[in-house]
């Protein structure tokens, strides 16, 4: 394919320039363990070579990288000043995994709304370190930053409103934090970097999850009301790299959400097309050509990992059953995680469901044809999965 005109105008990303921007913004220089330089370099190389970043895309990508580095600098400094952060006891009780578009977002938020539960909030995923001068437990500026991001995204790609509910205080995916360390599928989800995706399959991502543990301690320290609560995590990155998450949090229940790939594949490809619109120049067919085989690969990686991990760690949740009996499905999981199923729990879950109905958002319109996808190919590639969980 010919080089896009706006790609020619885009200056390449450079690691040292990005690090220096972060140092200057934070007024700090200690990044702690610099293990993340390797995946950072791999990502920068792939993005410069194949990312097709528009000038606006380069600017937004730079901001994502720099703010992540700034959060890291600030966290390292806060831990030096408050070493008790590392004494926080974080209980990750559950990790949701599954193909994207399987109802995992609403299910995570439902579980996180239960008494005794908590989740990583979207504004925290954008900036996990407090801003200078922020009152502990009152992150007004970080919430405003997150809302401005959401407003900007929806202006550039309005269809996102129908695809993924974006709210600063709502629980969301740790993939957004891991992506700031250049591990997790957030990288390929926000930028078109096929070679980086191939490389990530071969890379040991465990150091990213070790840092994630520290970040969860840091977030819990920032909000003392979380002490004693159980965390529920969720990320599509947990599907292809399930063993990384399972080993990092060995006591966590692995919650697999299921929905027919005939719906999830075109729905997710549609989401990716909307996200890529924020930063790059790709056709719908190109998005489909990358993401269909990538989702097949994710499932192949997961199926092999699940066998090694062992069935006792898993609980399976059918999208159709959540639609019919969301309370019953949530209570199945919460009881496995040691949360009492009582009248108070049922009242809280019912209140959450009343305010988070699907019809309260615009409908998500997508089709196989728009992305060059074929129904028979999806049935063929996901035959084993569909036979086990769907049909």
PDB file of N, CA, C and O in Angstrom, residues 92-139:
ATOM      1  N   UNK A  92      -6.629  -9.675  45.067  1.00  0.00           N
ATOM      2  CA  UNK A  92      -7.267  -9.807  43.750  1.00  0.00           C
ATOM      3  C   UNK A  92      -8.035 -11.122  43.769  1.00  0.00           C
ATOM      4  O   UNK A  92      -7.458 -12.201  43.675  1.00  0.00           O
ATOM      5  N   UNK A  93      -9.347 -10.997  43.897  1.00  0.00           N
ATOM      6  CA  UNK A  93     -10.183 -12.188  44.070  1.00  0.00           C
ATOM      7  C   UNK A  93     -10.642 -12.784  42.760  1.00  0.00           C
ATOM      8  O   UNK A  93     -10.954 -13.966  42.677  1.00  0.00           O
ATOM      9  N   UNK A  94     -10.728 -11.954  41.708  1.00  0.00           N
ATOM     10  CA  UNK A  94     -11.221 -12.450  40.439  1.00  0.00           C
ATOM     11  C   UNK A  94     -10.620 -11.715  39.264  1.00  0.00           C
ATOM     12  O   UNK A  94     -10.315 -10.521  39.357  1.00  0.00           O
ATOM     13  N   UNK A  95     -10.434 -12.429  38.181  1.00  0.00           N
ATOM     14  CA  UNK A  95      -9.923 -11.857  36.931  1.00  0.00           C
ATOM     15  C   UNK A  95     -10.846 -12.319  35.813  1.00  0.00           C
ATOM     16  O   UNK A  95     -10.998 -13.522  35.575  1.00  0.00           O
ATOM     17  N   UNK A  96     -11.461 -11.359  35.135  1.00  0.00           N
ATOM     18  CA  UNK A  96     -12.349 -11.684  34.021  1.00  0.00           C
ATOM     19  C   UNK A  96     -11.531 -11.772  32.744  1.00  0.00           C
ATOM     20  O   UNK A  96     -10.713 -10.902  32.453  1.00  0.00           O
ATOM     21  N   UNK A  97     -11.758 -12.821  31.997  1.00  0.00           N
ATOM     22  CA  UNK A  97     -11.116 -12.985  30.699  1.00  0.00           C
ATOM     23  C   UNK A  97     -12.134 -13.566  29.736  1.00  0.00           C
ATOM     24  O   UNK A  97     -13.184 -14.042  30.126  1.00  0.00           O
ATOM     25  N   UNK A  98     -11.833 -13.489  28.505  1.00  0.00           N
ATOM     26  CA  UNK A  98     -12.749 -13.951  27.468  1.00  0.00           C
ATOM     27  C   UNK A  98     -12.515 -13.138  26.216  1.00  0.00           C
ATOM     28  O   UNK A  98     -11.789 -12.147  26.232  1.00  0.00           O
ATOM     29  N   UNK A  99     -13.111 -13.563  25.130  1.00  0.00           N
ATOM     30  CA  UNK A  99     -13.036 -12.747  23.933  1.00  0.00           C
ATOM     31  C   UNK A  99     -13.621 -11.370  24.206  1.00  0.00           C
ATOM     32  O   UNK A  99     -14.569 -11.240  24.996  1.00  0.00           O
ATOM     33  N   UNK A 100     -13.095 -10.329  23.579  1.00  0.00           N
ATOM     34  CA  UNK A 100     -13.727  -9.016  23.717  1.00  0.00           C
ATOM     35  C   UNK A 100     -15.171  -9.059  23.221  1.00  0.00           C
ATOM     36  O   UNK A 100     -15.531  -9.880  22.383  1.00  0.00           O
ATOM     37  N   UNK A 101     -15.988  -8.167  23.756  1.00  0.00           N
ATOM     38  CA  UNK A 101     -17.388  -8.009  23.373  1.00  0.00           C
ATOM     39  C   UNK A 101     -18.264  -9.154  23.879  1.00  0.00           C
ATOM     40  O   UNK A 101     -19.281  -9.489  23.286  1.00  0.00           O
ATOM     41  N   UNK A 102     -17.847  -9.756  24.984  1.00  0.00           N
ATOM     42  CA  UNK A 102     -18.614 -10.851  25.571  1.00  0.00           C
ATOM     43  C   UNK A 102     -19.385 -10.401  26.809  1.00  0.00           C
ATOM     44  O   UNK A 102     -19.795 -11.245  27.623  1.00  0.00           O
ATOM     45  N   UNK A 103     -19.582  -9.111  26.975  1.00  0.00           N
ATOM     46  CA  UNK A 103     -20.281  -8.599  28.145  1.00  0.00           C
ATOM     47  C   UNK A 103     -19.399  -8.468  29.359  1.00  0.00           C
ATOM     48  O   UNK A 103     -19.899  -8.294  30.482  1.00  0.00           O
ATOM     49  N   UNK A 104     -18.080  -8.527  29.171  1.00  0.00           N
ATOM     50  CA  UNK A 104     -17.167  -8.518  30.312  1.00  0.00           C
ATOM     51  C   UNK A 104     -17.144  -7.169  31.026  1.00  0.00           C
ATOM     52  O   UNK A 104     -16.952  -7.112  32.245  1.00  0.00           O
ATOM     53  N   UNK A 105     -17.344  -6.076  30.298  1.00  0.00           N
ATOM     54  CA  UNK A 105     -17.295  -4.751  30.938  1.00  0.00           C
ATOM     55  C   UNK A 105     -18.438  -4.586  31.927  1.00  0.00           C
ATOM     56  O   UNK A 105     -18.225  -4.230  33.092  1.00  0.00           O
ATOM     57  N   UNK A 106     -19.660  -4.828  31.480  1.00  0.00           N
ATOM     58  CA  UNK A 106     -20.800  -4.664  32.378  1.00  0.00           C
ATOM     59  C   UNK A 106     -20.738  -5.679  33.513  1.00  0.00           C
ATOM     60  O   UNK A 106     -21.128  -5.380  34.662  1.00  0.00           O
ATOM     61  N   UNK A 107     -20.194  -6.876  33.238  1.00  0.00           N
ATOM     62  CA  UNK A 107     -20.119  -7.886  34.290  1.00  0.00           C
ATOM     63  C   UNK A 107     -19.092  -7.487  35.345  1.00  0.00           C
ATOM     64  O   UNK A 107     -19.321  -7.659  36.545  1.00  0.00           O
ATOM     65  N   UNK A 108     -17.951  -6.931  34.908  1.00  0.00           N
ATOM     66  CA  UNK A 108     -16.966  -6.442  35.878  1.00  0.00           C
ATOM     67  C   UNK A 108     -17.567  -5.343  36.745  1.00  0.00           C
ATOM     68  O   UNK A 108     -17.405  -5.333  37.974  1.00  0.00           O
ATOM     69  N   UNK A 109     -18.263  -4.422  36.118  1.00  0.00           N
ATOM     70  CA  UNK A 109     -18.833  -3.308  36.872  1.00  0.00           C
ATOM     71  C   UNK A 109     -19.925  -3.777  37.830  1.00  0.00           C
ATOM     72  O   UNK A 109     -20.067  -3.231  38.926  1.00  0.00           O
ATOM     73  N   UNK A 110     -20.658  -4.784  37.412  1.00  0.00           N
ATOM     74  CA  UNK A 110     -21.669  -5.362  38.294  1.00  0.00           C
ATOM     75  C   UNK A 110     -21.007  -5.984  39.515  1.00  0.00           C
ATOM     76  O   UNK A 110     -21.414  -5.728  40.664  1.00  0.00           O
ATOM     77  N   UNK A 111     -19.964  -6.781  39.310  1.00  0.00           N
ATOM     78  CA  UNK A 111     -19.268  -7.424  40.426  1.00  0.00           C
ATOM     79  C   UNK A 111     -18.600  -6.388  41.327  1.00  0.00           C
ATOM     80  O   UNK A 111     -18.640  -6.503  42.558  1.00  0.00           O
ATOM     81  N   UNK A 112     -17.991  -5.363  40.717  1.00  0.00           N
ATOM     82  CA  UNK A 112     -17.286  -4.345  41.501  1.00  0.00           C
ATOM     83  C   UNK A 112     -18.232  -3.511  42.342  1.00  0.00           C
ATOM     84  O   UNK A 112     -17.805  -2.889  43.323  1.00  0.00           O
ATOM     85  N   UNK A 113     -19.521  -3.478  41.969  1.00  0.00           N
ATOM     86  CA  UNK A 113     -20.497  -2.699  42.733  1.00  0.00           C
ATOM     87  C   UNK A 113     -20.923  -3.388  44.022  1.00  0.00           C
ATOM     88  O   UNK A 113     -21.532  -2.762  44.892  1.00  0.00           O
ATOM     89  N   UNK A 114     -20.581  -4.656  44.163  1.00  0.00           N
ATOM     90  CA  UNK A 114     -21.010  -5.422  45.341  1.00  0.00           C
ATOM     91  C   UNK A 114     -20.277  -4.946  46.592  1.00  0.00           C
ATOM     92  O   UNK A 114     -19.130  -4.497  46.529  1.00  0.00           O
ATOM     93  N   UNK A 115     -20.917  -5.039  47.756  1.00  0.00           N
ATOM     94  CA  UNK A 115     -20.238  -4.701  49.009  1.00  0.00           C
ATOM     95  C   UNK A 115     -18.970  -5.542  49.175  1.00  0.00           C
ATOM     96  O   UNK A 115     -18.966  -6.745  48.923  1.00  0.00           O
ATOM     97  N   UNK A 116     -17.899  -4.890  49.575  1.00  0.00           N
ATOM     98  CA  UNK A 116     -16.638  -5.598  49.777  1.00  0.00           C
ATOM     99  C   UNK A 116     -15.805  -5.777  48.535  1.00  0.00           C
ATOM    100  O   UNK A 116     -14.761  -6.431  48.578  1.00  0.00           O
ATOM    101  N   UNK A 117     -16.235  -5.196  47.395  1.00  0.00           N
ATOM    102  CA  UNK A 117     -15.508  -5.331  46.133  1.00  0.00           C
ATOM    103  C   UNK A 117     -15.017  -3.964  45.661  1.00  0.00           C
ATOM    104  O   UNK A 117     -15.558  -2.920  46.041  1.00  0.00           O
ATOM    105  N   UNK A 118     -14.020  -3.969  44.792  1.00  0.00           N
ATOM    106  CA  UNK A 118     -13.541  -2.745  44.160  1.00  0.00           C
ATOM    107  C   UNK A 118     -12.901  -3.107  42.825  1.00  0.00           C
ATOM    108  O   UNK A 118     -12.640  -4.271  42.538  1.00  0.00           O
ATOM    109  N   UNK A 119     -12.656  -2.075  42.007  1.00  0.00           N
ATOM    110  CA  UNK A 119     -12.028  -2.278  40.709  1.00  0.00           C
ATOM    111  C   UNK A 119     -11.209  -1.060  40.326  1.00  0.00           C
ATOM    112  O   UNK A 119     -11.356   0.031  40.907  1.00  0.00           O
ATOM    113  N   UNK A 120     -10.343  -1.232  39.370  1.00  0.00           N
ATOM    114  CA  UNK A 120      -9.519  -0.140  38.848  1.00  0.00           C
ATOM    115  C   UNK A 120     -10.414   0.832  38.077  1.00  0.00           C
ATOM    116  O   UNK A 120     -11.085   0.438  37.126  1.00  0.00           O
ATOM    117  N   UNK A 121     -10.441   2.083  38.485  1.00  0.00           N
ATOM    118  CA  UNK A 121     -11.310   3.071  37.849  1.00  0.00           C
ATOM    119  C   UNK A 121     -10.656   3.641  36.591  1.00  0.00           C
ATOM    120  O   UNK A 121      -9.434   3.715  36.499  1.00  0.00           O
ATOM    121  N   UNK A 122     -11.506   4.080  35.652  1.00  0.00           N
ATOM    122  CA  UNK A 122     -10.980   4.529  34.354  1.00  0.00           C
ATOM    123  C   UNK A 122     -10.045   5.713  34.518  1.00  0.00           C
ATOM    124  O   UNK A 122      -9.006   5.775  33.863  1.00  0.00           O
ATOM    125  N   UNK A 123     -10.380   6.659  35.393  1.00  0.00           N
ATOM    126  CA  UNK A 123      -9.494   7.820  35.550  1.00  0.00           C
ATOM    127  C   UNK A 123      -8.158   7.395  36.154  1.00  0.00           C
ATOM    128  O   UNK A 123      -7.109   7.992  35.853  1.00  0.00           O
ATOM    129  N   UNK A 124      -8.168   6.358  37.001  1.00  0.00           N
ATOM    130  CA  UNK A 124      -6.926   5.855  37.579  1.00  0.00           C
ATOM    131  C   UNK A 124      -6.078   5.147  36.525  1.00  0.00           C
ATOM    132  O   UNK A 124      -4.846   5.211  36.565  1.00  0.00           O
ATOM    133  N   UNK A 125      -6.744   4.483  35.607  1.00  0.00           N
ATOM    134  CA  UNK A 125      -6.018   3.806  34.536  1.00  0.00           C
ATOM    135  C   UNK A 125      -5.309   4.809  33.634  1.00  0.00           C
ATOM    136  O   UNK A 125      -4.269   4.492  33.042  1.00  0.00           O
ATOM    137  N   UNK A 126      -5.860   6.012  33.508  1.00  0.00           N
ATOM    138  CA  UNK A 126      -5.218   7.042  32.694  1.00  0.00           C
ATOM    139  C   UNK A 126      -4.034   7.688  33.413  1.00  0.00           C
ATOM    140  O   UNK A 126      -3.017   7.991  32.801  1.00  0.00           O
ATOM    141  N   UNK A 127      -4.177   7.918  34.707  1.00  0.00           N
ATOM    142  CA  UNK A 127      -3.119   8.509  35.529  1.00  0.00           C
ATOM    143  C   UNK A 127      -3.172   7.831  36.893  1.00  0.00           C
ATOM    144  O   UNK A 127      -3.974   8.215  37.743  1.00  0.00           O
ATOM    145  N   UNK A 128      -2.343   6.822  37.088  1.00  0.00           N
ATOM    146  CA  UNK A 128      -2.434   6.068  38.340  1.00  0.00           C
ATOM    147  C   UNK A 128      -1.730   6.767  39.497  1.00  0.00           C
ATOM    148  O   UNK A 128      -1.888   6.380  40.658  1.00  0.00           O
ATOM    149  N   UNK A 129      -0.966   7.809  39.211  1.00  0.00           N
ATOM    150  CA  UNK A 129      -0.346   8.602  40.267  1.00  0.00           C
ATOM    151  C   UNK A 129      -1.120   9.898  40.468  1.00  0.00           C
ATOM    152  O   UNK A 129      -1.577  10.512  39.496  1.00  0.00           O
ATOM    153  N   UNK A 130      -1.266  10.348  41.698  1.00  0.00           N
ATOM    154  CA  UNK A 130      -1.932  11.636  41.936  1.00  0.00           C
ATOM    155  C   UNK A 130      -1.193  12.781  41.255  1.00  0.00           C
ATOM    156  O   UNK A 130       0.034  12.756  41.104  1.00  0.00           O
ATOM    157  N   UNK A 131      -1.953  13.792  40.852  1.00  0.00           N
ATOM    158  CA  UNK A 131      -1.361  15.012  40.316  1.00  0.00           C
ATOM    159  C   UNK A 131      -0.754  15.832  41.457  1.00  0.00           C
ATOM    160  O   UNK A 131      -1.173  15.684  42.618  1.00  0.00           O
ATOM    161  N   UNK A 132       0.213  16.701  41.172  1.00  0.00           N
ATOM    162  CA  UNK A 132       0.812  17.534  42.223  1.00  0.00           C
ATOM    163  C   UNK A 132      -0.251  18.342  42.970  1.00  0.00           C
ATOM    164  O   UNK A 132      -1.140  18.940  42.361  1.00  0.00           O
ATOM    165  N   UNK A 133      -0.169  18.318  44.291  1.00  0.00           N
ATOM    166  CA  UNK A 133      -1.097  19.078  45.104  1.00  0.00           C
ATOM    167  C   UNK A 133      -2.452  18.434  45.289  1.00  0.00           C
ATOM    168  O   UNK A 133      -3.325  19.001  45.957  1.00  0.00           O
ATOM    169  N   UNK A 134      -2.645  17.241  44.740  1.00  0.00           N
ATOM    170  CA  UNK A 134      -3.940  16.579  44.852  1.00  0.00           C
ATOM    171  C   UNK A 134      -4.212  16.160  46.295  1.00  0.00           C
ATOM    172  O   UNK A 134      -3.355  15.594  46.957  1.00  0.00           O
ATOM    173  N   UNK A 135      -5.405  16.472  46.762  1.00  0.00           N
ATOM    174  CA  UNK A 135      -5.815  16.038  48.091  1.00  0.00           C
ATOM    175  C   UNK A 135      -6.066  14.541  48.070  1.00  0.00           C
ATOM    176  O   UNK A 135      -6.780  14.035  47.199  1.00  0.00           O
ATOM    177  N   UNK A 136      -5.478  13.842  49.011  1.00  0.00           N
ATOM    178  CA  UNK A 136      -5.599  12.386  49.031  1.00  0.00           C
ATOM    179  C   UNK A 136      -7.073  11.980  49.125  1.00  0.00           C
ATOM    180  O   UNK A 136      -7.805  12.462  49.977  1.00  0.00           O
ATOM    181  N   UNK A 137      -7.496  11.135  48.212  1.00  0.00           N
ATOM    182  CA  UNK A 137      -8.873  10.688  48.178  1.00  0.00           C
ATOM    183  C   UNK A 137      -9.817  11.621  47.444  1.00  0.00           C
ATOM    184  O   UNK A 137     -11.019  11.362  47.392  1.00  0.00           O
ATOM    185  N   UNK A 138      -9.271  12.695  46.840  1.00  0.00           N
ATOM    186  CA  UNK A 138     -10.123  13.656  46.140  1.00  0.00           C
ATOM    187  C   UNK A 138      -9.476  14.048  44.805  1.00  0.00           C
ATOM    188  O   UNK A 138      -9.002  15.170  44.625  1.00  0.00           O
ATOM    189  N   UNK A 139      -9.442  13.120  43.846  1.00  0.00           N
ATOM    190  CA  UNK A 139      -8.698  13.320  42.589  1.00  0.00           C
ATOM    191  C   UNK A 139      -9.471  14.145  41.550  1.00  0.00           C
ATOM    192  O   UNK A 139      -9.743  13.676  40.444  1.00  0.00           O
TER     193      UNK A 139
END
